[in-house]
Amino acid sequence: MSLLCGLTFAQSAAKVVHMNIARQQADANTLSLAAVNVHHSAYAVNISVGNPPQYMSVQIDTGSSDLVLLGNSSCLDPNALCNPTFAASAGITPQFFDPTKSNTTQDLTPILGNFSISYGGGNTDSGTWLADTVGLNGMTLVNQTFGLTQSINNPNKANIIPIMGVGFPANEAGQTPYPSVIQQMKSQGLIEVEAYSVWLNDPNAQAGSILFGGIDTAKYSGSLAAVPMVNDPDTGKIDRFLVPWTSLNYTSADGNSTLYSGATAALLDSGSTAVALPVEIALQLANGLGLSPQADGPALVNCELGTYGDSFTFGFNNDPNAVITVPLSNFIQPVLLADGSTQVDQAGNPVCMVRVSPSQFSFAILGDIFMSAGYFVFDLDNTIVSMAQANLNTTESSIIALASSSGVGATTVSASVMVTALPSTTGTSAPLEIIATATAKTVSIQSVSPTLKLGSATAKAGGTATGSATGGSASATTSSAANRGLQPFAQGATFIFAGLVTLMVLLGGSCMLLA
């Protein structure tokens, strides 16, 4: 029985590595449940490393490809998860790997060179390459390669936690290729295919899951739609989880608005907390949602905006079945003060930031606030992502192991569009900035309840290269702004880009590997 355009159901004994993903810290001496809750953003699993085992939580990151652990010296950074003060603020025990306490650690630096990796948030980690035993929910990988940080350059004060990159090996940071975590799972007989599925679940839920080598049919509704990965605009190769994003619609009680129709490569990145869109579309959303600029922080809205029940629907590959609907509430995040209370406006109402920003890269980025609404199967063997709407908060489970088909693969599905690289935004958007807490108790914002009304705004994505697809004009069909009192502010794009905070690296993890 064919499944996912290149995979079949396993007929023999199931080979699946099942790991729970969670936000609330569990016992540090278990592998059954992982949880790190740092500013409501980490999706992590618990692993063990070394012999005897050292236990830690690592962020699952579809946007990078290396397992990166924190060394002792990394803990000097005040924003590192292993820093005692920072760890205490997150309610956990500091977690780092000490190779001197494992009798199975191997130094691979003579083979792979010095370890160095840069992330989209601007932080750069450097150190050594090691190999050791890695425990995954009761299963074991031997001789798994990983980077151990010894020095961290963290100019944007991003939060730094260990990361398990689960992207393509081609995107690894080593000077010499090495077997990735997924390749090791297959070669050591834990799974049969280089494929895995991700169910992040409701952003407010306690747990989700990642299944290496399998899918859970109870975790999504309808059928999985296969979407081909496309070439990285920067390298011309399929080396990231980039898919052809072709439409964006906004739905409210007032009707439906088409915000974007075109063809742009979009990175599915669980290690990023936000959504980064083409500049014109981010500008439309800022205006349409009524964001109020702030001189020294993110543009803000009344948190009530997240209660309207509005939603965005993202479409892919011009396939009517490849759509994911994301509640507007996913994008709304309260602005917290240092004491944990919520910042308020002049009327005493809680204020929120909207986690959408202009992309500073050649592609859009769809982070965990998008991915939490869907169920995604990443098939590295056939370069396909299959997706469906997630069944949120379900306690049901029906796990099926996957096996390779006999060469059906990627020829079964192909891109229906040609994507184009986004134009450079250098000089138009603010540097990446991390706003974890605010300083002023009260701020001034618009007193209206906005609705998305785009007027004659134009949404374009990509350049005008010969033979490439570009976005068309937005066709807004919303009703009168009087329904919610929309009065878009008159300021231009400048303040919006200065006020929009790019949250892609709130955890220092991973929106993309630059090196």
PDB file of N, CA and C in Angstrom, residues 30 47 78 350 454 472:
ATOM      1  N   THR A  30      14.909  11.219  33.429  1.00  0.00           N
ATOM      2  CA  THR A  30      14.086  10.348  32.599  1.00  0.00           C
ATOM      3  C   THR A  30      14.269  10.732  31.150  1.00  0.00           C
ATOM      4  N   ILE A  47      17.313  13.636  26.204  1.00  0.00           N
ATOM      5  CA  ILE A  47      18.253  12.617  25.742  1.00  0.00           C
ATOM      6  C   ILE A  47      19.277  12.376  26.848  1.00  0.00           C
ATOM      7  N   PRO A  78      25.317  34.653  30.222  1.00  0.00           N
ATOM      8  CA  PRO A  78      24.153  34.780  31.111  1.00  0.00           C
ATOM      9  C   PRO A  78      22.858  34.291  30.497  1.00  0.00           C
ATOM     10  N   PRO A 350      -4.122  44.408  28.756  1.00  0.00           N
ATOM     11  CA  PRO A 350      -2.871  43.738  28.403  1.00  0.00           C
ATOM     12  C   PRO A 350      -2.501  43.988  26.948  1.00  0.00           C
ATOM     13  N   LEU A 454      -6.914  45.524   3.403  1.00  0.00           N
ATOM     14  CA  LEU A 454      -5.680  45.805   2.703  1.00  0.00           C
ATOM     15  C   LEU A 454      -5.794  46.884   1.644  1.00  0.00           C
ATOM     16  N   GLY A 472       1.141  38.070  -6.996  1.00  0.00           N
ATOM     17  CA  GLY A 472       0.278  39.064  -7.608  1.00  0.00           C
ATOM     18  C   GLY A 472      -0.249  40.036  -6.591  1.00  0.00           C
TER      19      GLY A 472
END
